[in-house]
XYZ file of C-alpha atoms in Angstrom:
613
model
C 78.371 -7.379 -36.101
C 76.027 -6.512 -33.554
C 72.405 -7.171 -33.785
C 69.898 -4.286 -34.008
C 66.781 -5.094 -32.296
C 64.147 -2.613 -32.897
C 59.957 -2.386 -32.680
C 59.297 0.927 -34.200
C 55.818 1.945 -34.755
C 54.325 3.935 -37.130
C 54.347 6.470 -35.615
C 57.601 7.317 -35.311
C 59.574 8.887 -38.121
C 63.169 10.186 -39.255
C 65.396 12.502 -36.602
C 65.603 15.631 -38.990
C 64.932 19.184 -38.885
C 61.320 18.521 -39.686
C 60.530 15.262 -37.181
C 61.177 15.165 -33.843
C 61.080 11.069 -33.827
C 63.194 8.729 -36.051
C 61.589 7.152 -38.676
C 61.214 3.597 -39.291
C 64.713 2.717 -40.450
C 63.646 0.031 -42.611
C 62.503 1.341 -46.556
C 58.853 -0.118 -46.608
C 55.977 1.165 -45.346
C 53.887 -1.627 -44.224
C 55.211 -2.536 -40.115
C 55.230 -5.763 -39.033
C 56.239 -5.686 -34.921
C 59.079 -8.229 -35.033
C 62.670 -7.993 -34.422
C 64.737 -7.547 -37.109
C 68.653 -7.161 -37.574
C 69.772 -4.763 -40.307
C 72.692 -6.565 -42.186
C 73.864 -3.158 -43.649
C 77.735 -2.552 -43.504
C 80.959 -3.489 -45.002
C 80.508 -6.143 -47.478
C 83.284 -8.470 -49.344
C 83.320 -6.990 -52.760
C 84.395 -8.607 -56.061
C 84.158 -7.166 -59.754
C 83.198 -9.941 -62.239
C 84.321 -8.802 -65.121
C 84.469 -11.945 -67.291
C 81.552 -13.542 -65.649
C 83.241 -16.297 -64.429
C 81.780 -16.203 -61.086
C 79.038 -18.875 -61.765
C 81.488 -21.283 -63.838
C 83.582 -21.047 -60.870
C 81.160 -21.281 -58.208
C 82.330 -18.407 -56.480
C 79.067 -18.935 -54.406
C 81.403 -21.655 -52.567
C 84.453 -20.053 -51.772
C 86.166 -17.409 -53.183
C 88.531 -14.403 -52.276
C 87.267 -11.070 -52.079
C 90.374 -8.351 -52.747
C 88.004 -5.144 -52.116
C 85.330 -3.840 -49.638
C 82.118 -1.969 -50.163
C 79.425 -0.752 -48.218
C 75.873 -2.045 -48.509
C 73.687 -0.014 -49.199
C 75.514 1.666 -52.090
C 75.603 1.195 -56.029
C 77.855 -0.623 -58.429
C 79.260 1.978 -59.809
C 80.086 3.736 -56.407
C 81.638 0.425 -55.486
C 83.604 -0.105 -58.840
C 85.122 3.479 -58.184
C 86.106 2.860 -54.942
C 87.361 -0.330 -55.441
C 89.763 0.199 -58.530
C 89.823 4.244 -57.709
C 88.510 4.988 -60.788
C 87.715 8.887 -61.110
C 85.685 8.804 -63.979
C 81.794 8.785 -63.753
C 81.005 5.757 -65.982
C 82.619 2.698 -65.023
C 80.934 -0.049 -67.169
C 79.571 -0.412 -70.513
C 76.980 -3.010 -71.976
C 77.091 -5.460 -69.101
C 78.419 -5.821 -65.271
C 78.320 -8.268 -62.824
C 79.590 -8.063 -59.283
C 79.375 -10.130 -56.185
C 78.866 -9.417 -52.205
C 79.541 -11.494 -49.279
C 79.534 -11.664 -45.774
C 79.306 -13.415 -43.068
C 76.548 -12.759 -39.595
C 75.763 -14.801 -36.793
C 72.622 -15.763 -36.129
C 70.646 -14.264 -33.415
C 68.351 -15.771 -31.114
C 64.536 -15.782 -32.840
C 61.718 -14.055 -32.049
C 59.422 -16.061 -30.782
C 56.444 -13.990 -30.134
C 54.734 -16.012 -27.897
C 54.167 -19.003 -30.555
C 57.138 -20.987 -30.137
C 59.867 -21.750 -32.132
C 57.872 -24.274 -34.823
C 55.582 -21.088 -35.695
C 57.970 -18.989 -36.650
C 61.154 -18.496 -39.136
C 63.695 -16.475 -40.480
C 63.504 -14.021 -43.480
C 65.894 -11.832 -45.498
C 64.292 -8.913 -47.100
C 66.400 -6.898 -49.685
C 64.399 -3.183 -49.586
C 66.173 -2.731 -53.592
C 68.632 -4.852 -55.539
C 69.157 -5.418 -59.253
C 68.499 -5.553 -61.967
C 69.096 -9.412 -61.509
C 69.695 -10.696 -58.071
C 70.933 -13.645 -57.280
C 71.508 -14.973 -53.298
C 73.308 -18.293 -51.807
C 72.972 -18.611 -47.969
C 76.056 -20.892 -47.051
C 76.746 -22.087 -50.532
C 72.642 -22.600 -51.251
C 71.012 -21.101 -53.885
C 67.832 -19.526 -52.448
C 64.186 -19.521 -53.741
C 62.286 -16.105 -53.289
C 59.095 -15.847 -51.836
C 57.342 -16.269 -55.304
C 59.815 -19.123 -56.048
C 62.125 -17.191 -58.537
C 65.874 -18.547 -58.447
C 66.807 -14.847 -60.153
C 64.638 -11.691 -58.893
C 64.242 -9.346 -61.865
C 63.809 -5.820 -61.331
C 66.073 -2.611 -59.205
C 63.230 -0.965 -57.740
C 60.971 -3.063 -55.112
C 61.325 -5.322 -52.250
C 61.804 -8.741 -52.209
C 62.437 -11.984 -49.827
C 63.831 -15.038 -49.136
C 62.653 -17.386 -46.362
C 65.179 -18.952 -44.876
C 64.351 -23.020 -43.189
C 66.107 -24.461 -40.353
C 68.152 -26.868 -42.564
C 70.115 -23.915 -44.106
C 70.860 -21.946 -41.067
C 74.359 -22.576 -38.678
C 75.334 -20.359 -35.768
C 77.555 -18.546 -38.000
C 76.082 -18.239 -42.178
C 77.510 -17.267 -45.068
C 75.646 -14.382 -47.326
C 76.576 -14.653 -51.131
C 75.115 -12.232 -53.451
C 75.653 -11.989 -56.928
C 74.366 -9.115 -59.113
C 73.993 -8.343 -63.063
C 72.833 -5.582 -64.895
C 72.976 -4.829 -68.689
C 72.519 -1.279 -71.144
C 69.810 -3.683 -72.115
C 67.026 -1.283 -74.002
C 64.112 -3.920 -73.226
C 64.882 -3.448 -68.871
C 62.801 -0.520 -67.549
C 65.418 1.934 -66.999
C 63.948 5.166 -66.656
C 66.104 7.464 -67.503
C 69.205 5.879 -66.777
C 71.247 5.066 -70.197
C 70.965 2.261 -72.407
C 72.213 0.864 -75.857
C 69.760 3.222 -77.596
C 70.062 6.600 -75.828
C 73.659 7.376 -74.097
C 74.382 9.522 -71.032
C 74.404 13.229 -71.385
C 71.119 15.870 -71.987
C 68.294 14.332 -70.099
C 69.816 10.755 -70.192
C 71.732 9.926 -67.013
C 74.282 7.743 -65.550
C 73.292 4.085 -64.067
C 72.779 3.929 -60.449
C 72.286 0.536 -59.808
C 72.738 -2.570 -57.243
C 72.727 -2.972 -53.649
C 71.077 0.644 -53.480
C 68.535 -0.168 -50.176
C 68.891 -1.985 -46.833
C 68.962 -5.410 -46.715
C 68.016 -7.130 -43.157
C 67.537 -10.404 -40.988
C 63.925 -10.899 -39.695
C 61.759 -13.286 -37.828
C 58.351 -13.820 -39.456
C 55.649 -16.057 -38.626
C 55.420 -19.361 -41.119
C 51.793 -18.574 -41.699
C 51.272 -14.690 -42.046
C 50.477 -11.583 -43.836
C 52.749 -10.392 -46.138
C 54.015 -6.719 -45.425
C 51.771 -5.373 -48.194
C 48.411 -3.459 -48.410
C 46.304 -1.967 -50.902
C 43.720 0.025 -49.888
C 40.465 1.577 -52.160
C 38.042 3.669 -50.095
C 34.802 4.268 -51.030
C 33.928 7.475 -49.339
C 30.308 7.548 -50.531
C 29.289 4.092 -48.972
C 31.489 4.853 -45.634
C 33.628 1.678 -47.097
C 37.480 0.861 -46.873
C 38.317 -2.148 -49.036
C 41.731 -3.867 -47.786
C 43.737 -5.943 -50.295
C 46.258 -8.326 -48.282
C 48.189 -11.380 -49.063
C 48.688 -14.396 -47.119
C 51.481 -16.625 -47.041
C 50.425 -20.073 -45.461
C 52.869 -23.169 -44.866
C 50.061 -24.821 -42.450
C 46.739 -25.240 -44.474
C 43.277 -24.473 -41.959
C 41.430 -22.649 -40.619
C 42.116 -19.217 -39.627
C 40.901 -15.385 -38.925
C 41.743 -12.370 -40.135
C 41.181 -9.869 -37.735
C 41.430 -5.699 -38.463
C 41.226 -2.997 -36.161
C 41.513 0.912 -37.429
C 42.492 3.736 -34.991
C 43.755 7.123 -35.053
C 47.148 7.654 -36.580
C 48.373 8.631 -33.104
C 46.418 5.425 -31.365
C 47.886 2.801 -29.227
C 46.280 -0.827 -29.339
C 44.885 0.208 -25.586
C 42.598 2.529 -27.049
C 39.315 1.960 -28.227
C 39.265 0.730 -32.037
C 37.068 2.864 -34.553
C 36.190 -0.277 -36.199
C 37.104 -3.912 -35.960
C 36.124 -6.868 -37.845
C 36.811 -10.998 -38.156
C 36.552 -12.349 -40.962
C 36.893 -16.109 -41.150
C 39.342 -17.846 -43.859
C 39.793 -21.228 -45.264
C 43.490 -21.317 -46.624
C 45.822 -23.479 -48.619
C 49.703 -23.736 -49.011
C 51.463 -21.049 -50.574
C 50.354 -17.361 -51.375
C 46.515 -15.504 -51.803
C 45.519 -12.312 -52.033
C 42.016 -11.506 -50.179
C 40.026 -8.432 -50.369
C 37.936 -7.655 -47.228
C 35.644 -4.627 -46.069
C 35.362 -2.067 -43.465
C 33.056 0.058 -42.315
C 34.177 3.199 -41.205
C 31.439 5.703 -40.778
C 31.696 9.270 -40.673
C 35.060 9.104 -41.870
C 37.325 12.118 -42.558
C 38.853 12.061 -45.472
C 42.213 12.786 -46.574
C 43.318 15.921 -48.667
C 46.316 18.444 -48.888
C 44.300 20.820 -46.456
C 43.472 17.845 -44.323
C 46.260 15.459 -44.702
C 43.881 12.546 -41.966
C 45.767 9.159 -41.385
C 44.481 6.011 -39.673
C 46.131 3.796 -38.436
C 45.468 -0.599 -39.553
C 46.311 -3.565 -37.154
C 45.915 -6.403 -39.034
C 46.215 -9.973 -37.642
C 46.298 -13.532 -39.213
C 45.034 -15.823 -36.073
C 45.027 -19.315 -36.965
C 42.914 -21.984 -34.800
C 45.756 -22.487 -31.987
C 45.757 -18.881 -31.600
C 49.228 -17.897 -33.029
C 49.324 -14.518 -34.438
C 50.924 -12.716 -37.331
C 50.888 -8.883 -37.421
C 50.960 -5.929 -39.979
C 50.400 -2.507 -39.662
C 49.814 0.647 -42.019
C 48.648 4.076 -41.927
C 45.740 4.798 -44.849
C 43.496 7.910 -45.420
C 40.184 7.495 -47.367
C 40.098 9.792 -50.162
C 38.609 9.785 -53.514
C 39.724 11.267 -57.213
C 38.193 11.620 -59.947
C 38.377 13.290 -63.750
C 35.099 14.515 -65.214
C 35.201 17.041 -67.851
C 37.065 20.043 -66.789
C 38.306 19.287 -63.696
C 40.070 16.785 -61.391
C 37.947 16.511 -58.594
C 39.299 15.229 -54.889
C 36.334 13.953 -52.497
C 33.763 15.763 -54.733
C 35.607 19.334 -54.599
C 37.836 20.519 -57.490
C 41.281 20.891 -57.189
C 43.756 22.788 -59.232
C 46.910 20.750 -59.468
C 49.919 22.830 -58.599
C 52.660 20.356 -59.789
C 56.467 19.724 -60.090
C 58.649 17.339 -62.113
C 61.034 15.407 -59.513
C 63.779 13.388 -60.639
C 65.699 11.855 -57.660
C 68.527 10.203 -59.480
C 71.220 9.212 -57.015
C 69.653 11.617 -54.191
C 69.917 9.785 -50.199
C 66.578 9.297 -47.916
C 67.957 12.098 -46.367
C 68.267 14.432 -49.111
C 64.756 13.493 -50.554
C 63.270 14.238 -47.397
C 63.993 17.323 -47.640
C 63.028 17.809 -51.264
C 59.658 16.968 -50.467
C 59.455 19.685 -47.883
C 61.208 22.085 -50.234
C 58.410 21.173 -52.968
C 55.559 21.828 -50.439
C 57.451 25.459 -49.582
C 57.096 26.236 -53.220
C 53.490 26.089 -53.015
C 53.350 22.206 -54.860
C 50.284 20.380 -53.710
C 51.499 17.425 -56.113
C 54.979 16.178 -57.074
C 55.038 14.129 -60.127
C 57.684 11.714 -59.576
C 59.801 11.371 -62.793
C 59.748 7.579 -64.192
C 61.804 6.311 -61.106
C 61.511 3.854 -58.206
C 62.171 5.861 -54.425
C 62.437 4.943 -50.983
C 59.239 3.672 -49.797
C 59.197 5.551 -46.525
C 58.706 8.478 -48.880
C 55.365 7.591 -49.964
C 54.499 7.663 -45.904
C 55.639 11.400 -45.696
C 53.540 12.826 -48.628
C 50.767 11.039 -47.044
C 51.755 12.977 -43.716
C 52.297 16.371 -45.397
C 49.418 15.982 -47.681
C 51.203 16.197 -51.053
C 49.585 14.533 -54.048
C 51.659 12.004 -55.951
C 52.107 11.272 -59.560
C 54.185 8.391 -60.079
C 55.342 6.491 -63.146
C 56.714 2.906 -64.373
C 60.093 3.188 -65.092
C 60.450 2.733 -69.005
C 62.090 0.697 -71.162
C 63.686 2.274 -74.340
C 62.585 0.646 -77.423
C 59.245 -1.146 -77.564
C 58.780 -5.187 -78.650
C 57.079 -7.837 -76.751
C 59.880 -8.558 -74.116
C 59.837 -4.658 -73.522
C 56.066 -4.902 -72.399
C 56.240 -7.807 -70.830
C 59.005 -6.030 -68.706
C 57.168 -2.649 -67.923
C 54.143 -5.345 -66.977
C 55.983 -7.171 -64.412
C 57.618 -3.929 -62.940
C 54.213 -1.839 -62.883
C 52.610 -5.158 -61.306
C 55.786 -4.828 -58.889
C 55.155 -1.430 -57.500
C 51.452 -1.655 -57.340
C 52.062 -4.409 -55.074
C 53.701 -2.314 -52.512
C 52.465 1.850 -52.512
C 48.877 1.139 -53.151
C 48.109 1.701 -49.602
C 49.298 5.530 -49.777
C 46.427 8.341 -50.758
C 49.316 10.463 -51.922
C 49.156 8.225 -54.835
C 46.776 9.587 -57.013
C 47.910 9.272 -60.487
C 49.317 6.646 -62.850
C 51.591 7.255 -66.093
C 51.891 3.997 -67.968
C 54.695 5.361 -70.157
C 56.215 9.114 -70.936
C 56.564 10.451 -74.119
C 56.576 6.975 -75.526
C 59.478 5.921 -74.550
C 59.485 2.176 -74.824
C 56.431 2.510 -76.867
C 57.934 4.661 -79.699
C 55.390 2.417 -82.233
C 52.456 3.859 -80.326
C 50.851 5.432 -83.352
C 51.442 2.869 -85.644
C 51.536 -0.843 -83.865
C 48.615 -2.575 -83.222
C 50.177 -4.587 -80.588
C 51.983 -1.657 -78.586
C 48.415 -0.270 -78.563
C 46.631 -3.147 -77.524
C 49.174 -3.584 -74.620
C 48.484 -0.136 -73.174
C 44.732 -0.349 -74.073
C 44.562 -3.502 -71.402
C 46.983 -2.137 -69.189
C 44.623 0.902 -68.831
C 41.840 -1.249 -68.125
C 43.649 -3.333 -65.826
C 43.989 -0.450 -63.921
C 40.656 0.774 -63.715
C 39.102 -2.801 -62.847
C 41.623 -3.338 -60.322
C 43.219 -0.097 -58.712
C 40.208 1.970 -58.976
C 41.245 4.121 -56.399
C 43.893 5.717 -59.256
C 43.909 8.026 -62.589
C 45.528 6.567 -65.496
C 47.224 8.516 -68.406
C 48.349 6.044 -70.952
C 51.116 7.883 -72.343
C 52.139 11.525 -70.897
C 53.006 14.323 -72.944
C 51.297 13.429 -75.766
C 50.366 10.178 -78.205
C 47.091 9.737 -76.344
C 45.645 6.493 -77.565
C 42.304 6.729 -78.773
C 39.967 3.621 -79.873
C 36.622 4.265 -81.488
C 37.058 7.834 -80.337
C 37.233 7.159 -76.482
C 40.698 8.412 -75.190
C 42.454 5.551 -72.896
C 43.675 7.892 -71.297
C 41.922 9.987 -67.505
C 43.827 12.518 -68.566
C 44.948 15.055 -71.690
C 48.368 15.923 -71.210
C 50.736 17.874 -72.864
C 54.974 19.104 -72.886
C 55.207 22.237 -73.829
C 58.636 23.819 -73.773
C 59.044 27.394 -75.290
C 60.691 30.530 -73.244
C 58.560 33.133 -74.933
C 55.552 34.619 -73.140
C 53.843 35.095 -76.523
C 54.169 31.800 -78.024
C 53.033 30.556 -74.485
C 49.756 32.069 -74.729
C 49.658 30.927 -78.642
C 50.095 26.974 -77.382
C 47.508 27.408 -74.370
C 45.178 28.834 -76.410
C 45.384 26.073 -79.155
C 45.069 23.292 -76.244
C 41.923 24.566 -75.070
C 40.556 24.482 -78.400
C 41.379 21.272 -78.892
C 43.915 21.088 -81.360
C 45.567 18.193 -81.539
C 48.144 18.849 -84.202
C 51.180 20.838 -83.421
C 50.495 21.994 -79.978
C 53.175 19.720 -78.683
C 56.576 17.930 -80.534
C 54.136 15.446 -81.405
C 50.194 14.964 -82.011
C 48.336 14.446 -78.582
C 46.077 11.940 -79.820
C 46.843 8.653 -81.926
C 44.407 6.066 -83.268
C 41.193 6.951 -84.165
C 40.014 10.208 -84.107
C 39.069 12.352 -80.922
C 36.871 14.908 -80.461
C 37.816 16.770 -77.139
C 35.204 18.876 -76.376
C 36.472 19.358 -72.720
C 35.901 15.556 -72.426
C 38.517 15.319 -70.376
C 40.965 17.612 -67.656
C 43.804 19.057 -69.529
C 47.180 18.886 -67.918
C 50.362 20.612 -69.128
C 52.472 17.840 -67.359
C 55.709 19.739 -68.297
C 56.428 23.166 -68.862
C 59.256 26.054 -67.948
C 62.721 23.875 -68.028
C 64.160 27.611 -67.352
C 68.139 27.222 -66.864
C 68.598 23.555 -69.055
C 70.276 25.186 -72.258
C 68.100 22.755 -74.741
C 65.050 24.694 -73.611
C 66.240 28.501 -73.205
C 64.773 31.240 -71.065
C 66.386 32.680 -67.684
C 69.030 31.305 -65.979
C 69.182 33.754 -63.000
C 67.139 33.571 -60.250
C 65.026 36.499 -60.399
C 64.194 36.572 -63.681
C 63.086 32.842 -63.646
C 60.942 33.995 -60.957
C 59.115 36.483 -62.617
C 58.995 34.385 -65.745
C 57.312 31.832 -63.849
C 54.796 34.215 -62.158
C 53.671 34.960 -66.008
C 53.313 31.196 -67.044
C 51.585 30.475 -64.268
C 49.099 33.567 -64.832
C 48.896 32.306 -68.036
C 47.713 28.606 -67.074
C 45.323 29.643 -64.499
C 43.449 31.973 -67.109
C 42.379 29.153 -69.058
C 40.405 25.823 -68.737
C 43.249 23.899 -67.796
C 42.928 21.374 -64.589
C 46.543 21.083 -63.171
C 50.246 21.975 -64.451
C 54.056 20.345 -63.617
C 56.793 22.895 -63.601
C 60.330 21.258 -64.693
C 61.539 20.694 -62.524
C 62.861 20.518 -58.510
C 66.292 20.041 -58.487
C 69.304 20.431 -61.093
C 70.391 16.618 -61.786
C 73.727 16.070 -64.279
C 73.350 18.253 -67.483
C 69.447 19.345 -66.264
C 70.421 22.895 -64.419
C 66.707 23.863 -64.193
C 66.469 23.121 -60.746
C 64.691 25.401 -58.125
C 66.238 23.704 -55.087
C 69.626 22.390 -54.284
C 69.722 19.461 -54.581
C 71.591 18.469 -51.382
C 70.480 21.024 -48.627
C 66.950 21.689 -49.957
C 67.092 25.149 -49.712
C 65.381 27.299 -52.294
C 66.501 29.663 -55.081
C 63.490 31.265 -55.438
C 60.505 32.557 -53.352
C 58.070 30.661 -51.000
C 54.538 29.880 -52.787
C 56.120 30.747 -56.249
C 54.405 27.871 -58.100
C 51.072 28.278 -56.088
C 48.232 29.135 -57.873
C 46.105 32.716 -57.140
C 42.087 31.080 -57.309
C 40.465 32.740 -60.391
């Protein structure tokens, strides 16, 4: 294996069509400027299909009959390695194992010297429960776990001195379950099976997984940032990670997206730190006057330097581009920096889609006229979150849900929301919140005190501590409402139907208010709501055209015109925002607008743009 050595900026993005400079080829979006060395490739492969692995210590020494290539996903590699040709290749429970061998390359010093700094292997997505030997040792994650739960974030392993050799041993060993309690999106489970809008499991070694040098007392490679554009404010949220208590500075510069450290900052502060062993998150403030905030017509990035300096002077670095925006929802509207917005949406599902092929999604979604993409109840790439910040696209994203709600099911969906918050909270694209989707993993909404507690908190969670964010409790419709105050910053509502008629029917009932028999189910549960335009009202899925469960057109020029008459339709009424379902086909969903692996589209530029009324 050779080392890859690279210091890509932020600036810098993917070699496409689109770009004319490759991206950062690591999937996070928060740069720290040390070498790394991607340990992608051919891996030793090893189906464990008794689960023996552990008894035997295969971490130790075992033989590996197959190859597969990391990044990739267990079912890919069962396939390949028994050539299987069917689609599912495991039921109820699998566990596999990955090995290989690297040599270690000389570390990155940085200008501290060799006691400052350490090694670090980051795994971009792995799961849904990881476990990792390095030469035959069981490794500790960064917050201590022995097993990482969870196949949709990043997570790391710091690597001491005493564990390393000249040439190491990588041992990984994966398990996953149909388990209904894991948040699975919309991947299968023991209570709904693959086929309709249920699809197959894509899980495993599915991002990078790489060699770094890190400083022992640093930032983590994590930002959240809430902007207060009324006060000229930019609240940071970062996390330290100290193995030398002291004293020490924190020390943030903002520039121009496009600025180099040689220019003149737009701001720069120090703020002084006491700090213990272990892990802390700090907020800290900014001033950034006369800012220009970030929209879809306006899509302004700057750029963060962030340094942890302790008392000797040794450094640790992180950067991340930000835009200060606001959103809000009061009464009719959803308002962005104190100007309503109509929200021209789309349902995206990326199942088993590459970088690559997302990438161009996104653009495709932006041709259509989208200025938001609500990303369907599934963890992506987090480079992706960087380009909707660049093109300006508004993002709806979800928690991946469980499928059948109990108090291990919550306490799941808790620890994966907490998960993802941690690491896209820096993006404005991010703009809204579902908690759950048409109760899934909350099927007791209406009638369990405890499921309704659970999101009730969550909510409020949320608002105390992500501010910069709109919540919606439970999309589609089972709205929780307590002493007649939705927890919910949103109204939202499914509607499927093909027929122009009964279209106008179900808008007009919405914007009275109904609450019964609008959607499948009522939009409000709990205690009774009054809506009185309280709040925006969002048809958060609509059309479906071309899957067979919800009729209408299936060629392309009649789907076209039938969407010009929804859309007509929506924009006569009081309605803040709707999601057209959906981008691309995906297994039995053929309701796609855009293929699914060139981008290209089957309809007309602008079609799901809104005319202003």
């Amino acid at each position: 294996m050779h080392p890859t050595y690279c210091n890509f900026n932020l600036t810098e993005s993917h070699t496409d069509a689109h770009r004319a400079q490759p991206i950062n080829p690591l999937p996070r979006a928060v740069l720290r400027p040390n070498t790394y060395m991607l340990l992608d490739g051919e891996w030793r492969f090893a189906l464990d299909i008794d689960d023996r692995g552990l008894r035997e210590n295969w971490h130790l020494g075992h033989t590996y009959a197959h190859m597969a290539h990391w990044p990739g996903s267990v079912e890919e590699h069962i396939r390949q390695a028994h050539e299987q040709v069917q689609t599912t290749s495991w039921h109820d429970k699998v566990v596999v194992w990955y090995e290989r061998d690297f040599t270690l390359p000389e570390r990155d010093q940085n200008g501290t010297g060799l006691a400052q700094t350490l090694f670090q292997i980051t795994f971009g997505a792995c799961g849904y429960e990881t476990r990792v030997w390095l030469n035959g040792q069981l490794l500790r994650t960064v917050e201590n776990e022995d097993i990482h739960y969870g196949e949709y974030t990043s997570f790391s392993y710091e690597l001491g001195d005493n564990l390393l050799r000249t040439n190491n041993r990588l041992t990984v060993r994966i398990a996953d379950t149909m388990d209904a309690d894991i948040p699975r999106g919309k991947q299968e489970s023991l209570v709904y099976k693959r086929g309709g809008i249920w699809y197959q499991t894509y899980t495993g070694a599915v991002r990078s997984v790489w060699l770094e040098t890190v400083e022992r007392n640093r930032l983590r490679s994590r930002v959240g940032v809430v902007s207060i554009v009324e006060d000229e404010l930019v609240r940071f949220n970062l996390t330290t990670r100290i193995h030398d208590p002291g004293l020490y500075t924190l020390r943030l510069r903002v520039f121009e997206k496009n600025g180099t450290d040689t220019d003149a900052p737009l701001a720069t502060e120090d703020f002084p730190l006491r700090l213990e062993a272990g892990q802390k998150n700090q907020r800290v403030v900014v001033e950034l006057p006369k800012a220009r905030l970030w929209s879809p017509d306006d899509p302004h990035l700057y750029r963060l330097v962030a340094q942890l300096i302790d008392e000797a002077g040794h450094t640790s670095q992180i950067e991340a581009h930000f835009g200060l925006r606001k959103v809000e929802a009061r009464g009719c509207c959803v308002y962005l920096n104190g100007k309503s917005v109509y929200l021209d949406g789309i349902l995206y599902q990326p199942g088993t889609s590459t970088f690559e092929e997302i990438e161009r999604h996104f653009y495709a979604m932006q041709k259509l006229g989208c200025n938001l993409v609500r990303v369907h109840i599934a963890g992506i790439d987090p480079r992706l979150y960087n380009l909707a910040d660049e093109l300006g696209l508004l993002l709806w994203v979800e928690v991946p849900s469980p499928h059948r709600s109990n108090p291990q099911s919550r306490q799941n969906h808790r620890a994966e929301l907490d998960r993802m918050l941690a690491l896209i909270e820096t993006h404005p694209s991010v703009v809204i919140w579902s908690l759950y989707n048409e109760d899934w993993g909350a099927e007791d909404i209406a009638t369990n005190p405890d499921t309704q507690r659970y999101i009730i908190d969550t909510y409020h969670y949320m608002h105390i501590n992500h501010p910069q964010f709109l919540v919606v409790d439970n999309d589609g419709w089972k709205h929780i409402s307590l002493e007649g105050r939705l927890k919910s910053d949103l109204l939202t509502a499914h509607l499927y139907t093909p027929e122009i008629d009964h279209w106008r029917t179900l808008l007009d009932r919405l914007e009275r208010g109904d609450n019964e028999g609008v959607a499948v189910h009522p939009l409000v549960v709990g205690d009774p709501f009054f809506f009185r335009k309280q709040v925006p009202l969002i048809v958060s899925e609509w059309g479906g055209f071309g899957f067979a469960d919800y009729g209408g057109p299936t060629d392309s020029d009649d789907r076209a015109d039938r969407i010009r008459q929804f859309k007509e339709e929506l924009r006569a009424r009081s309605i803040a925002g709707d999601v057209y379902t959906q981008a691309t086909n995906i297994e039995d969903e053929r309701n796609g607008l855009i293929d699914p692996h060139t981008g290209e589209l089957s309809v007309p530029e602008g079609l799901l743009r809104s005319r202003p009324r």
